[in-house]
Amino acid sequence: MLDLKHNIPVDVSIAPTQRAFDLSPQTSASLARFGDAVPAFITGYFRTWEPYRPHWNYEDGVVWKGALDLYQVTQDRVFLDYILTEMQSRVLSDGAMPTFHPQEYNIDNVNGGKILFPLYAITGEPRFRTAMDVQFAQLKNHPRTQSGNYWHKQIYPHQVWLDGLFMAQPFQAEYARITQDEGLFADTVAQFRFVDQTLQIDNGLYAHGWDESRSERWADKQTGLSLNVWGRAMGWWIGALVDVYEASEGFSEALRADIADITRRTLEALLKFRSENGLWYQVVDQGAREGNYEEASASLMVAYGLMKAARLDIMPQSAGRTGVESLKAVFARFVTPGALNGVCGVAGLGNVPYRDGSYAYYLSEKITPNDPKGVGALMWALSEGIRTKDTQ
């Protein structure tokens, strides 16, 4: 059964306060350039934030990455202090991670480990370096498809979802760099190449998932692909690509060129499906179909990809400006002082109740204000927006 328990306030302006959290005047001014409600929303979100689940999980990891991204561009200590407080019980003095459960072989559980690299660089604390090894131990034994790609989860055998590339590969690329293991980075590139060759459809976008065994009801019996292009899956995919490219500096330029090429082609395809409002749809390539809607998290992740790809010189600077426009469009449409609206709470394939990957299925999933997948992406995109504006 799907575990749907979580703590997400519908309105952070009235939710119970969990901690003090005050932005510096300089940070507030930087954030306000993207929308008047932005500083109040960020402040309220962190004041009322509670862990999504008690164990190490990807949803909290998405928010932690966002907070660290904002710390790195603003140097506002309030973001770092929030993370370090959270890590007191999650990464112990000896590097042990008591809330991390590697034996689940759930690729989502790797996502939180991305923050260990900047935390080690910022603090120099050995516990964060040790914890990288603890986190990587899961990947050393994680089941793989015959193609060499990580299974999405042990409970989803033989399956590759776009989501999983975001969850594991930026961590693996960072770990390859800190251990100087170019072979490990080559493994990351090989997994991206396979997805590019296998999950890409005729319009340049990608199916949400692939089942090597063709045993799932959602999988096409010939191709193994799921039926539709889910917005946030495309967001996870492009986020993975730009993060891996950034993390791979110093490795083989031929390998990095493969990541850049896939990134460029993905963004060019996505731009063809950008709505007249500057956003992306829940089912990306069916914007005119009845019931479809512009979805906030997908739009934020694609905006992040555009801005970051421009900063890394994968895309022209005009792409970065387009990303800023889309970021502002999200704030104008979806953000109030109390909420980020328009976020699909969750979507997946299989399990109980069964998710068949149909158009109707993706539209049936609940819209969840302030869902961490959306708020985290909002913070990544904000950090890139600040960088983009500062370099124009």
XYZ file of C-alpha atoms in Angstrom:
392
model
C 0.000 0.000 0.000
C 1.156 3.542 -0.688
C 2.339 5.467 2.390
C 0.650 8.854 2.120
C 1.147 10.143 5.688
C 2.761 13.562 5.893
C 2.662 16.974 7.555
C 1.932 19.707 5.012
C 0.174 22.891 6.173
C -2.324 24.250 3.659
C -1.486 27.824 4.694
C 1.907 28.512 6.258
C 0.836 31.976 7.403
C -1.468 30.444 10.022
C 0.207 27.079 10.714
C 1.840 26.478 14.127
C 5.359 27.906 14.384
C 8.092 25.264 14.780
C 11.192 27.486 14.842
C 12.437 31.035 14.524
C 13.312 31.913 10.950
C 14.062 35.474 9.828
C 15.530 36.409 6.472
C 18.139 39.152 6.289
C 16.951 42.403 4.698
C 19.268 41.739 1.754
C 17.777 38.274 1.150
C 14.236 39.612 1.432
C 15.047 42.241 -1.182
C 16.568 39.653 -3.532
C 13.542 37.376 -3.258
C 11.029 40.204 -3.616
C 12.345 40.918 -7.114
C 10.493 37.795 -8.238
C 7.197 38.628 -6.526
C 5.947 40.580 -3.535
C 4.719 37.438 -1.745
C 7.993 35.520 -2.034
C 9.825 36.642 1.154
C 6.734 36.129 3.325
C 6.094 32.702 1.831
C 9.683 31.483 2.296
C 9.747 32.784 5.870
C 6.390 31.230 6.733
C 7.282 27.925 5.112
C 10.434 27.433 7.165
C 8.884 28.699 10.392
C 6.174 26.039 10.129
C 8.090 23.238 8.351
C 7.959 19.737 9.802
C 9.674 16.636 8.410
C 7.649 14.887 5.722
C 8.385 11.531 7.384
C 10.560 10.630 10.376
C 13.046 8.617 8.310
C 15.521 9.856 5.679
C 13.324 10.559 2.656
C 13.482 12.273 -0.691
C 10.778 14.847 -0.008
C 12.713 16.426 2.838
C 15.848 16.138 0.723
C 14.241 18.257 -1.989
C 13.649 21.032 0.570
C 17.126 20.668 2.089
C 18.695 21.098 -1.342
C 16.564 24.197 -1.868
C 17.635 25.711 1.435
C 21.311 25.059 0.702
C 20.983 26.435 -2.827
C 19.564 29.639 -1.368
C 22.271 29.769 1.295
C 24.965 29.473 -1.354
C 23.638 32.405 -3.387
C 22.591 34.667 -0.492
C 25.027 33.642 2.274
C 22.088 34.131 4.636
C 22.999 32.022 7.658
C 19.353 31.284 8.499
C 19.169 28.665 5.713
C 22.330 26.886 6.832
C 21.323 26.908 10.494
C 18.011 25.253 9.577
C 19.843 22.435 7.789
C 22.456 21.936 10.494
C 19.775 21.704 13.154
C 18.008 19.019 11.136
C 21.247 17.096 10.682
C 21.933 16.879 14.428
C 19.794 13.751 14.689
C 20.185 12.529 11.101
C 23.985 12.563 10.669
C 25.664 11.761 13.973
C 29.159 12.785 15.078
C 30.627 9.504 13.780
C 28.838 9.814 10.426
C 26.157 7.261 11.259
C 22.739 7.899 9.705
C 20.176 6.312 12.030
C 17.117 7.322 10.002
C 18.479 6.097 6.638
C 17.217 2.643 5.567
C 19.422 1.370 2.716
C 18.016 -2.153 2.916
C 14.802 -0.891 1.314
C 16.739 -0.428 -1.947
C 14.553 2.565 -2.703
C 16.336 4.917 -5.116
C 14.395 7.846 -3.623
C 16.313 7.393 -0.377
C 19.557 8.520 -2.032
C 18.269 12.005 -2.808
C 18.838 13.471 0.650
C 22.520 12.572 0.449
C 23.198 15.352 -2.064
C 23.383 17.888 0.744
C 26.323 16.065 2.344
C 28.765 17.454 -0.234
C 28.071 21.172 0.290
C 27.742 20.632 4.048
C 31.202 19.032 4.121
C 32.638 21.828 1.974
C 31.057 24.533 4.150
C 31.717 23.081 7.610
C 34.661 20.710 7.143
C 33.022 18.339 9.619
C 34.271 14.750 9.069
C 30.833 13.308 9.882
C 29.522 14.561 6.549
C 32.363 12.902 4.627
C 31.757 9.616 6.428
C 28.032 9.852 5.780
C 28.707 10.041 2.033
C 30.143 6.520 2.245
C 27.152 5.354 4.296
C 24.802 6.750 1.665
C 26.775 5.337 -1.270
C 26.779 1.852 0.251
C 23.174 1.470 -0.919
C 24.165 2.087 -4.538
C 26.985 -0.464 -4.421
C 24.382 -3.194 -3.944
C 21.297 -1.587 -5.500
C 19.579 -3.918 -7.994
C 19.960 -3.054 -11.672
C 18.224 -3.813 -14.928
C 20.073 -5.869 -17.529
C 20.929 -2.549 -19.178
C 22.782 -1.498 -16.011
C 20.276 1.064 -14.755
C 19.260 1.190 -11.109
C 15.831 -0.256 -10.364
C 13.490 2.433 -9.164
C 12.774 0.487 -6.001
C 12.987 -3.097 -4.800
C 9.174 -3.028 -4.703
C 9.230 -1.879 -8.370
C 11.598 -4.495 -9.842
C 13.033 -4.115 -13.358
C 11.628 -0.590 -13.633
C 13.321 2.712 -14.492
C 11.415 5.962 -13.872
C 12.681 9.396 -14.851
C 12.311 10.377 -11.190
C 15.046 7.943 -10.219
C 17.706 9.656 -12.309
C 17.235 12.790 -10.197
C 17.215 10.851 -6.941
C 20.520 9.018 -7.441
C 22.673 10.344 -10.255
C 23.644 13.816 -8.993
C 24.712 12.140 -5.743
C 26.675 9.502 -7.662
C 28.386 12.145 -9.806
C 29.375 14.155 -6.711
C 30.619 10.982 -5.022
C 32.626 10.116 -8.128
C 34.267 13.524 -8.001
C 35.150 13.440 -4.302
C 36.588 9.896 -4.672
C 38.190 10.731 -8.047
C 36.462 7.756 -9.656
C 35.843 8.594 -13.306
C 34.567 5.064 -13.902
C 31.699 5.810 -11.547
C 30.880 8.958 -13.507
C 30.989 6.892 -16.704
C 28.376 4.618 -15.125
C 26.174 7.655 -14.507
C 26.519 8.741 -18.134
C 25.723 5.221 -19.354
C 22.496 5.215 -17.338
C 21.464 8.552 -18.860
C 22.325 7.318 -22.351
C 20.123 4.269 -21.924
C 17.157 6.325 -20.752
C 17.677 8.760 -23.614
C 17.707 5.933 -26.142
C 14.866 3.915 -24.623
C 12.350 6.265 -22.978
C 12.405 9.104 -25.503
C 9.303 9.329 -27.687
C 8.779 10.861 -31.120
C 8.293 14.471 -29.965
C 11.580 14.563 -28.055
C 10.004 14.181 -24.611
C 10.227 11.076 -22.432
C 7.797 8.528 -21.050
C 7.497 8.561 -17.268
C 8.651 4.963 -16.832
C 9.931 1.769 -18.461
C 9.442 -1.827 -17.374
C 12.146 -4.152 -18.615
C 9.994 -7.182 -17.799
C 6.868 -5.837 -19.583
C 4.875 -7.421 -16.755
C 3.203 -4.272 -15.404
C -0.240 -3.348 -16.727
C 0.965 0.218 -17.338
C 3.796 -0.945 -19.626
C 3.420 -1.287 -23.388
C 4.014 -4.959 -24.217
C 6.333 -4.083 -27.105
C 8.336 -1.134 -25.760
C 7.892 -1.458 -21.996
C 7.071 2.270 -21.845
C 4.331 3.925 -19.823
C 1.651 5.776 -21.752
C 2.188 9.460 -20.988
C 4.631 12.314 -20.396
C 4.169 13.487 -16.816
C 5.221 17.073 -16.120
C 7.145 16.551 -12.894
C 8.893 13.472 -14.309
C 10.264 15.718 -17.031
C 11.230 18.154 -14.280
C 13.104 15.475 -12.360
C 14.865 14.454 -15.578
C 16.064 17.927 -16.529
C 17.035 18.676 -12.928
C 19.146 15.519 -12.878
C 20.878 16.445 -16.121
C 21.931 19.968 -15.159
C 22.961 18.930 -11.646
C 25.080 16.046 -12.957
C 26.730 18.267 -15.542
C 27.675 20.790 -12.871
C 28.975 18.067 -10.550
C 31.103 16.465 -13.267
C 33.528 19.338 -13.833
C 37.024 17.916 -14.326
C 35.922 14.583 -15.746
C 36.167 13.444 -19.379
C 34.885 16.148 -21.706
C 33.504 13.475 -24.021
C 31.368 12.059 -21.218
C 30.274 15.534 -20.148
C 29.385 16.353 -23.749
C 26.906 13.466 -23.751
C 25.131 14.958 -20.724
C 25.161 18.412 -22.316
C 23.719 17.037 -25.561
C 20.841 15.253 -23.807
C 20.199 18.381 -21.728
C 20.070 20.610 -24.782
C 17.741 18.326 -26.719
C 15.452 17.894 -23.707
C 15.103 21.628 -23.127
C 14.537 22.330 -26.815
C 11.735 19.760 -26.816
C 10.208 21.175 -23.621
C 10.198 24.712 -24.995
C 7.910 23.542 -27.791
C 5.291 22.662 -25.167
C 5.560 25.801 -23.024
C 2.095 27.289 -22.592
C 1.158 30.803 -23.624
C 1.387 31.659 -19.906
C 5.002 30.489 -19.734
C 4.204 27.277 -17.836
C 4.130 23.515 -18.430
C 1.198 21.123 -18.187
C 0.581 18.155 -15.907
C 0.595 15.965 -19.044
C 3.166 17.946 -20.958
C 2.309 17.274 -24.583
C -1.492 17.376 -24.300
C -2.065 20.948 -23.205
C -5.233 21.422 -25.243
C -6.888 18.245 -23.958
C -9.865 18.580 -21.632
C -8.989 18.571 -17.946
C -5.271 19.190 -18.333
C -3.788 22.018 -16.269
C -0.629 24.065 -15.863
C 1.277 22.519 -12.960
C 3.565 24.445 -10.631
C 6.308 21.949 -9.742
C 6.948 20.904 -13.338
C 7.072 24.549 -14.398
C 9.534 25.392 -11.620
C 11.813 22.463 -12.413
C 11.912 23.252 -16.118
C 12.586 26.924 -15.327
C 15.435 25.757 -13.076
C 16.811 23.624 -15.896
C 16.676 26.495 -18.384
C 18.417 28.950 -16.079
C 21.071 26.518 -14.923
C 21.778 25.218 -18.438
C 22.287 28.807 -19.570
C 24.613 29.504 -16.635
C 26.653 26.385 -17.489
C 26.816 27.412 -21.171
C 24.840 24.390 -22.341
C 22.064 26.656 -23.607
C 22.167 30.260 -24.871
C 21.610 33.073 -22.394
C 18.185 33.640 -23.914
C 17.146 30.306 -22.373
C 18.070 31.661 -18.952
C 15.887 34.684 -19.522
C 13.035 32.403 -20.578
C 13.526 30.485 -17.336
C 13.299 33.693 -15.310
C 10.076 34.598 -17.136
C 8.600 31.187 -16.300
C 9.691 31.499 -12.675
C 7.938 34.843 -12.418
C 4.881 33.337 -14.114
C 4.709 30.687 -11.376
C 4.886 33.334 -8.667
C 2.217 35.464 -10.323
C -0.121 32.520 -10.786
C 0.458 30.233 -7.812
C 2.233 31.940 -4.869
C 0.600 33.792 -1.966
C 2.129 34.658 1.414
C 0.627 31.417 2.728
C 0.947 28.909 -0.077
C 2.477 27.585 -3.232
C -0.594 26.346 -5.069
C -0.987 24.229 -8.181
C 1.268 21.334 -7.132
C 0.362 17.738 -7.973
C 0.919 15.972 -4.657
C 2.214 12.691 -6.043
C 2.089 10.512 -9.139
C 3.610 7.153 -9.913
C 3.089 3.817 -11.620
C 1.655 0.581 -10.259
C 1.267 -0.233 -6.541
C -2.020 -0.274 -4.590
C -4.329 1.370 -5.501
C -3.052 0.661 -9.010
C -1.750 3.625 -11.030
C -2.081 2.797 -14.707
C -0.256 5.770 -16.207
C -3.287 6.879 -18.220
C -4.161 10.484 -18.969
C -7.120 10.185 -16.604
C -4.848 8.863 -13.862
C -2.480 11.837 -13.939
C -5.416 14.223 -13.786
C -6.941 12.332 -10.850
C -4.073 12.943 -8.440
C -4.799 15.537 -5.769
C -3.472 19.090 -5.944
C -1.549 19.678 -2.709
C -0.647 23.242 -1.681
C 2.862 23.545 -0.205
C 3.889 20.034 -1.176
C 7.674 19.825 -0.628
C 8.361 18.676 -4.195
C 6.978 22.012 -5.355
C 8.458 24.188 -2.619
C 11.882 22.615 -2.964
C 11.828 23.222 -6.713
C 10.721 26.791 -6.068
C 13.855 27.341 -3.986
C 16.200 25.735 -6.532
C 14.663 27.941 -9.219
C 14.889 31.044 -7.027
C 18.585 30.418 -6.432
C 19.191 30.141 -10.173
C 17.021 33.186 -10.784
C 19.167 35.247 -8.431
C 22.298 34.034 -10.227
C 20.764 34.708 -13.643
C 19.664 38.226 -12.749
C 23.056 38.973 -11.214
C 24.862 37.953 -14.388
C 22.671 39.798 -16.888
